[in-house]
Amino acid sequence: MLKGIHPLLGPELLHAIRTMGHGDEIVIADANFPSSTMGPKVVRADGVGAPGILEAILAHMPLDTFVDESAWRMEVVGDATAVPDICVTFQGLVKKLAGDFTVVPIERFAFYERARRAAYIVATTEFQLYGNIILKKGVVRPEELFRVDSD
């Protein structure tokens, strides 16, 4: 345990988000996602749901404000207008923790292609279907850095 670090950020996931740079992407994947065959390094988050990992990451990692889109979810196959409950949860967490970003739906195979280019995939034990989200890392500004008071 560390002070000020979300308790769901294990050592591997903390390392992953710490080594990512501006514009790098990370996938939070549900239990059905083909994480091991996508290509990027997989960080296991067994026993944890996708919303918990999303909250843990966004507690420490900003989203990219230099582009139009910084968060994506997978569209429901056969009904592109459907918004699963878990995706409503994702949108609420993004708005609460990252600001006025829209979690943009993208077609299943386009989501897979984007996931293949990610820096990391976090494999969760999320059982809700379509419990997948991709985040683009933003810039950490100097005023957001930890500082020890000098008094």
PDB file of C-alpha atoms in Angstrom:
ATOM      1  CA  MET A   1       0.000   0.000   0.000  1.00  0.00           C
ATOM      2  CA  LEU A   2       1.049   3.563  -0.667  1.00  0.00           C
ATOM      3  CA  LYS A   3      -0.395   6.831   0.560  1.00  0.00           C
ATOM      4  CA  GLY A   4      -2.458   8.668  -2.030  1.00  0.00           C
ATOM      5  CA  ILE A   5      -2.436   5.811  -4.570  1.00  0.00           C
ATOM      6  CA  HIS A   6      -5.746   4.145  -5.449  1.00  0.00           C
ATOM      7  CA  PRO A   7      -5.710   0.664  -3.827  1.00  0.00           C
ATOM      8  CA  LEU A   8      -6.733  -1.109  -7.058  1.00  0.00           C
ATOM      9  CA  LEU A   9      -3.534   0.052  -8.770  1.00  0.00           C
ATOM     10  CA  GLY A  10      -1.258  -2.934  -8.292  1.00  0.00           C
ATOM     11  CA  PRO A  11       2.466  -2.681  -9.056  1.00  0.00           C
ATOM     12  CA  GLU A  12       2.155  -3.742 -12.708  1.00  0.00           C
ATOM     13  CA  LEU A  13      -0.715  -1.372 -13.469  1.00  0.00           C
ATOM     14  CA  LEU A  14       0.955   1.512 -11.645  1.00  0.00           C
ATOM     15  CA  HIS A  15       4.099   0.837 -13.696  1.00  0.00           C
ATOM     16  CA  ALA A  16       2.032   0.760 -16.893  1.00  0.00           C
ATOM     17  CA  ILE A  17       0.329   4.118 -16.438  1.00  0.00           C
ATOM     18  CA  ARG A  18       3.538   5.681 -15.101  1.00  0.00           C
ATOM     19  CA  THR A  19       5.548   4.643 -18.179  1.00  0.00           C
ATOM     20  CA  MET A  20       2.896   5.693 -20.695  1.00  0.00           C
ATOM     21  CA  GLY A  21       3.468   9.007 -22.439  1.00  0.00           C
ATOM     22  CA  HIS A  22       1.169  11.669 -23.861  1.00  0.00           C
ATOM     23  CA  GLY A  23      -1.045  10.109 -26.528  1.00  0.00           C
ATOM     24  CA  ASP A  24      -0.431   6.502 -25.495  1.00  0.00           C
ATOM     25  CA  GLU A  25      -3.556   4.400 -25.064  1.00  0.00           C
ATOM     26  CA  ILE A  26      -4.591   1.780 -22.527  1.00  0.00           C
ATOM     27  CA  VAL A  27      -7.434  -0.736 -22.847  1.00  0.00           C
ATOM     28  CA  ILE A  28      -9.552  -1.809 -19.900  1.00  0.00           C
ATOM     29  CA  ALA A  29     -10.933  -5.155 -21.049  1.00  0.00           C
ATOM     30  CA  ASP A  30     -13.760  -7.363 -19.844  1.00  0.00           C
ATOM     31  CA  ALA A  31     -13.459 -11.095 -19.150  1.00  0.00           C
ATOM     32  CA  ASN A  32     -14.464 -12.031 -22.725  1.00  0.00           C
ATOM     33  CA  PHE A  33     -11.973  -9.735 -24.486  1.00  0.00           C
ATOM     34  CA  PRO A  34      -9.161 -11.552 -26.360  1.00  0.00           C
ATOM     35  CA  SER A  35      -6.478  -9.752 -24.329  1.00  0.00           C
ATOM     36  CA  SER A  36      -3.677 -12.285 -24.732  1.00  0.00           C
ATOM     37  CA  THR A  37      -3.803 -12.326 -28.540  1.00  0.00           C
ATOM     38  CA  MET A  38      -4.092  -8.585 -29.206  1.00  0.00           C
ATOM     39  CA  GLY A  39      -0.377  -7.832 -29.011  1.00  0.00           C
ATOM     40  CA  PRO A  40       0.153  -5.188 -26.314  1.00  0.00           C
ATOM     41  CA  LYS A  41       1.480  -6.168 -22.897  1.00  0.00           C
ATOM     42  CA  VAL A  42      -1.317  -7.510 -20.692  1.00  0.00           C
ATOM     43  CA  VAL A  43      -1.681  -6.430 -17.070  1.00  0.00           C
ATOM     44  CA  ARG A  44      -3.909  -8.791 -15.077  1.00  0.00           C
ATOM     45  CA  ALA A  45      -6.548  -7.359 -12.747  1.00  0.00           C
ATOM     46  CA  ASP A  46      -8.193 -10.608 -11.697  1.00  0.00           C
ATOM     47  CA  GLY A  47     -11.139 -10.292  -9.346  1.00  0.00           C
ATOM     48  CA  VAL A  48     -11.738  -6.649 -10.246  1.00  0.00           C
ATOM     49  CA  GLY A  49     -14.431  -5.185 -12.507  1.00  0.00           C
ATOM     50  CA  ALA A  50     -13.808  -2.690 -15.285  1.00  0.00           C
ATOM     51  CA  PRO A  51     -15.431   0.302 -13.498  1.00  0.00           C
ATOM     52  CA  GLY A  52     -13.105  -0.125 -10.513  1.00  0.00           C
ATOM     53  CA  ILE A  53     -10.029  -0.170 -12.740  1.00  0.00           C
ATOM     54  CA  LEU A  54     -11.341   2.801 -14.736  1.00  0.00           C
ATOM     55  CA  GLU A  55     -11.759   4.757 -11.497  1.00  0.00           C
ATOM     56  CA  ALA A  56      -8.281   3.759 -10.287  1.00  0.00           C
ATOM     57  CA  ILE A  57      -6.615   4.815 -13.536  1.00  0.00           C
ATOM     58  CA  LEU A  58      -8.503   8.095 -13.884  1.00  0.00           C
ATOM     59  CA  ALA A  59      -7.665   8.994 -10.279  1.00  0.00           C
ATOM     60  CA  HIS A  60      -4.064   9.398 -11.453  1.00  0.00           C
ATOM     61  CA  MET A  61      -4.010   9.699 -15.258  1.00  0.00           C
ATOM     62  CA  PRO A  62      -5.444  12.630 -17.239  1.00  0.00           C
ATOM     63  CA  LEU A  63      -7.137  12.160 -20.598  1.00  0.00           C
ATOM     64  CA  ASP A  64      -5.797  13.909 -23.689  1.00  0.00           C
ATOM     65  CA  THR A  65      -7.291  17.377 -24.222  1.00  0.00           C
ATOM     66  CA  PHE A  66      -5.329  18.052 -27.432  1.00  0.00           C
ATOM     67  CA  VAL A  67      -7.540  15.794 -29.573  1.00  0.00           C
ATOM     68  CA  ASP A  68     -11.274  15.519 -30.230  1.00  0.00           C
ATOM     69  CA  GLU A  69     -11.643  12.021 -28.722  1.00  0.00           C
ATOM     70  CA  SER A  70      -9.815  10.422 -25.783  1.00  0.00           C
ATOM     71  CA  ALA A  71     -12.110   7.563 -24.707  1.00  0.00           C
ATOM     72  CA  TRP A  72     -13.813   4.820 -26.725  1.00  0.00           C
ATOM     73  CA  ARG A  73     -16.123   1.895 -26.055  1.00  0.00           C
ATOM     74  CA  MET A  74     -17.225  -0.990 -28.238  1.00  0.00           C
ATOM     75  CA  GLU A  75     -20.566  -0.649 -30.058  1.00  0.00           C
ATOM     76  CA  VAL A  76     -23.168  -3.330 -29.479  1.00  0.00           C
ATOM     77  CA  VAL A  77     -23.033  -5.725 -32.421  1.00  0.00           C
ATOM     78  CA  GLY A  78     -26.283  -5.481 -34.393  1.00  0.00           C
ATOM     79  CA  ASP A  79     -27.505  -2.364 -32.565  1.00  0.00           C
ATOM     80  CA  ALA A  80     -25.098   0.561 -32.808  1.00  0.00           C
ATOM     81  CA  THR A  81     -27.531   2.817 -30.918  1.00  0.00           C
ATOM     82  CA  ALA A  82     -27.706   0.604 -27.807  1.00  0.00           C
ATOM     83  CA  VAL A  83     -25.831   1.786 -24.718  1.00  0.00           C
ATOM     84  CA  PRO A  84     -25.233  -1.043 -22.227  1.00  0.00           C
ATOM     85  CA  ASP A  85     -25.495  -0.202 -18.528  1.00  0.00           C
ATOM     86  CA  ILE A  86     -21.757  -0.642 -18.048  1.00  0.00           C
ATOM     87  CA  CYS A  87     -21.095   1.954 -20.749  1.00  0.00           C
ATOM     88  CA  VAL A  88     -23.392   4.392 -18.937  1.00  0.00           C
ATOM     89  CA  THR A  89     -21.257   3.727 -15.852  1.00  0.00           C
ATOM     90  CA  PHE A  90     -18.070   4.341 -17.869  1.00  0.00           C
ATOM     91  CA  GLN A  91     -19.418   7.663 -19.132  1.00  0.00           C
ATOM     92  CA  GLY A  92     -20.345   8.754 -15.611  1.00  0.00           C
ATOM     93  CA  LEU A  93     -16.900   7.908 -14.234  1.00  0.00           C
ATOM     94  CA  VAL A  94     -15.125   9.656 -17.110  1.00  0.00           C
ATOM     95  CA  LYS A  95     -17.194  12.802 -16.608  1.00  0.00           C
ATOM     96  CA  LYS A  96     -16.698  12.751 -12.824  1.00  0.00           C
ATOM     97  CA  LEU A  97     -12.961  12.024 -12.825  1.00  0.00           C
ATOM     98  CA  ALA A  98     -11.623  13.335 -16.146  1.00  0.00           C
ATOM     99  CA  GLY A  99     -13.975  16.102 -17.220  1.00  0.00           C
ATOM    100  CA  ASP A 100     -16.218  16.779 -20.185  1.00  0.00           C
ATOM    101  CA  PHE A 101     -15.207  13.856 -22.406  1.00  0.00           C
ATOM    102  CA  THR A 102     -17.549  11.618 -24.381  1.00  0.00           C
ATOM    103  CA  VAL A 103     -16.894   7.879 -24.410  1.00  0.00           C
ATOM    104  CA  VAL A 104     -17.231   7.392 -28.165  1.00  0.00           C
ATOM    105  CA  PRO A 105     -18.756   4.142 -29.482  1.00  0.00           C
ATOM    106  CA  ILE A 106     -16.794   2.407 -32.246  1.00  0.00           C
ATOM    107  CA  GLU A 107     -17.533  -0.732 -34.234  1.00  0.00           C
ATOM    108  CA  ARG A 108     -16.263  -4.005 -32.729  1.00  0.00           C
ATOM    109  CA  PHE A 109     -13.461  -4.708 -35.215  1.00  0.00           C
ATOM    110  CA  ALA A 110     -12.375  -1.054 -35.245  1.00  0.00           C
ATOM    111  CA  PHE A 111     -12.164  -1.329 -31.447  1.00  0.00           C
ATOM    112  CA  TYR A 112      -9.973  -4.434 -31.801  1.00  0.00           C
ATOM    113  CA  GLU A 113      -7.683  -2.623 -34.261  1.00  0.00           C
ATOM    114  CA  ARG A 114      -7.323   0.325 -31.901  1.00  0.00           C
ATOM    115  CA  ALA A 115      -6.636  -2.074 -28.999  1.00  0.00           C
ATOM    116  CA  ARG A 116      -3.809  -3.689 -30.981  1.00  0.00           C
ATOM    117  CA  ARG A 117      -2.032  -0.309 -31.047  1.00  0.00           C
ATOM    118  CA  ALA A 118      -2.447   0.345 -27.312  1.00  0.00           C
ATOM    119  CA  ALA A 119       0.489   0.492 -24.929  1.00  0.00           C
ATOM    120  CA  TYR A 120      -1.209  -1.898 -22.480  1.00  0.00           C
ATOM    121  CA  ILE A 121      -4.337  -3.986 -21.998  1.00  0.00           C
ATOM    122  CA  VAL A 122      -5.732  -4.405 -18.488  1.00  0.00           C
ATOM    123  CA  ALA A 123      -7.536  -7.757 -18.340  1.00  0.00           C
ATOM    124  CA  THR A 124     -10.268  -7.493 -15.702  1.00  0.00           C
ATOM    125  CA  THR A 125     -12.823  -9.965 -14.440  1.00  0.00           C
ATOM    126  CA  GLU A 126     -15.684  -7.821 -15.728  1.00  0.00           C
ATOM    127  CA  PHE A 127     -18.586 -10.098 -16.653  1.00  0.00           C
ATOM    128  CA  GLN A 128     -20.954  -7.495 -18.119  1.00  0.00           C
ATOM    129  CA  LEU A 129     -20.915  -7.659 -21.898  1.00  0.00           C
ATOM    130  CA  TYR A 130     -19.272  -4.706 -23.677  1.00  0.00           C
ATOM    131  CA  GLY A 131     -17.304  -3.840 -20.549  1.00  0.00           C
ATOM    132  CA  ASN A 132     -14.365  -2.540 -22.588  1.00  0.00           C
ATOM    133  CA  ILE A 133     -12.979   0.989 -22.806  1.00  0.00           C
ATOM    134  CA  ILE A 134      -9.871   2.567 -24.330  1.00  0.00           C
ATOM    135  CA  LEU A 135      -8.297   5.692 -22.821  1.00  0.00           C
ATOM    136  CA  LYS A 136      -5.785   8.103 -24.399  1.00  0.00           C
ATOM    137  CA  LYS A 137      -3.347   9.563 -21.879  1.00  0.00           C
ATOM    138  CA  GLY A 138      -3.088  13.318 -21.648  1.00  0.00           C
ATOM    139  CA  VAL A 139      -0.472  15.679 -20.268  1.00  0.00           C
ATOM    140  CA  VAL A 140       0.325  15.966 -16.576  1.00  0.00           C
ATOM    141  CA  ARG A 141       0.937  19.661 -15.973  1.00  0.00           C
ATOM    142  CA  PRO A 142       3.620  20.954 -13.573  1.00  0.00           C
ATOM    143  CA  GLU A 143       1.028  22.253 -11.105  1.00  0.00           C
ATOM    144  CA  GLU A 144      -0.453  18.732 -10.858  1.00  0.00           C
ATOM    145  CA  LEU A 145       2.810  17.158  -9.713  1.00  0.00           C
ATOM    146  CA  PHE A 146       3.373  16.131  -6.113  1.00  0.00           C
ATOM    147  CA  ARG A 147       5.408  18.641  -4.143  1.00  0.00           C
ATOM    148  CA  VAL A 148       6.756  18.544  -0.612  1.00  0.00           C
ATOM    149  CA  ASP A 149       6.105  21.815   1.211  1.00  0.00           C
ATOM    150  CA  SER A 150       9.367  23.517   2.102  1.00  0.00           C
ATOM    151  CA  ASP A 151       8.231  25.226   5.327  1.00  0.00           C
TER     152      ASP A 151
END
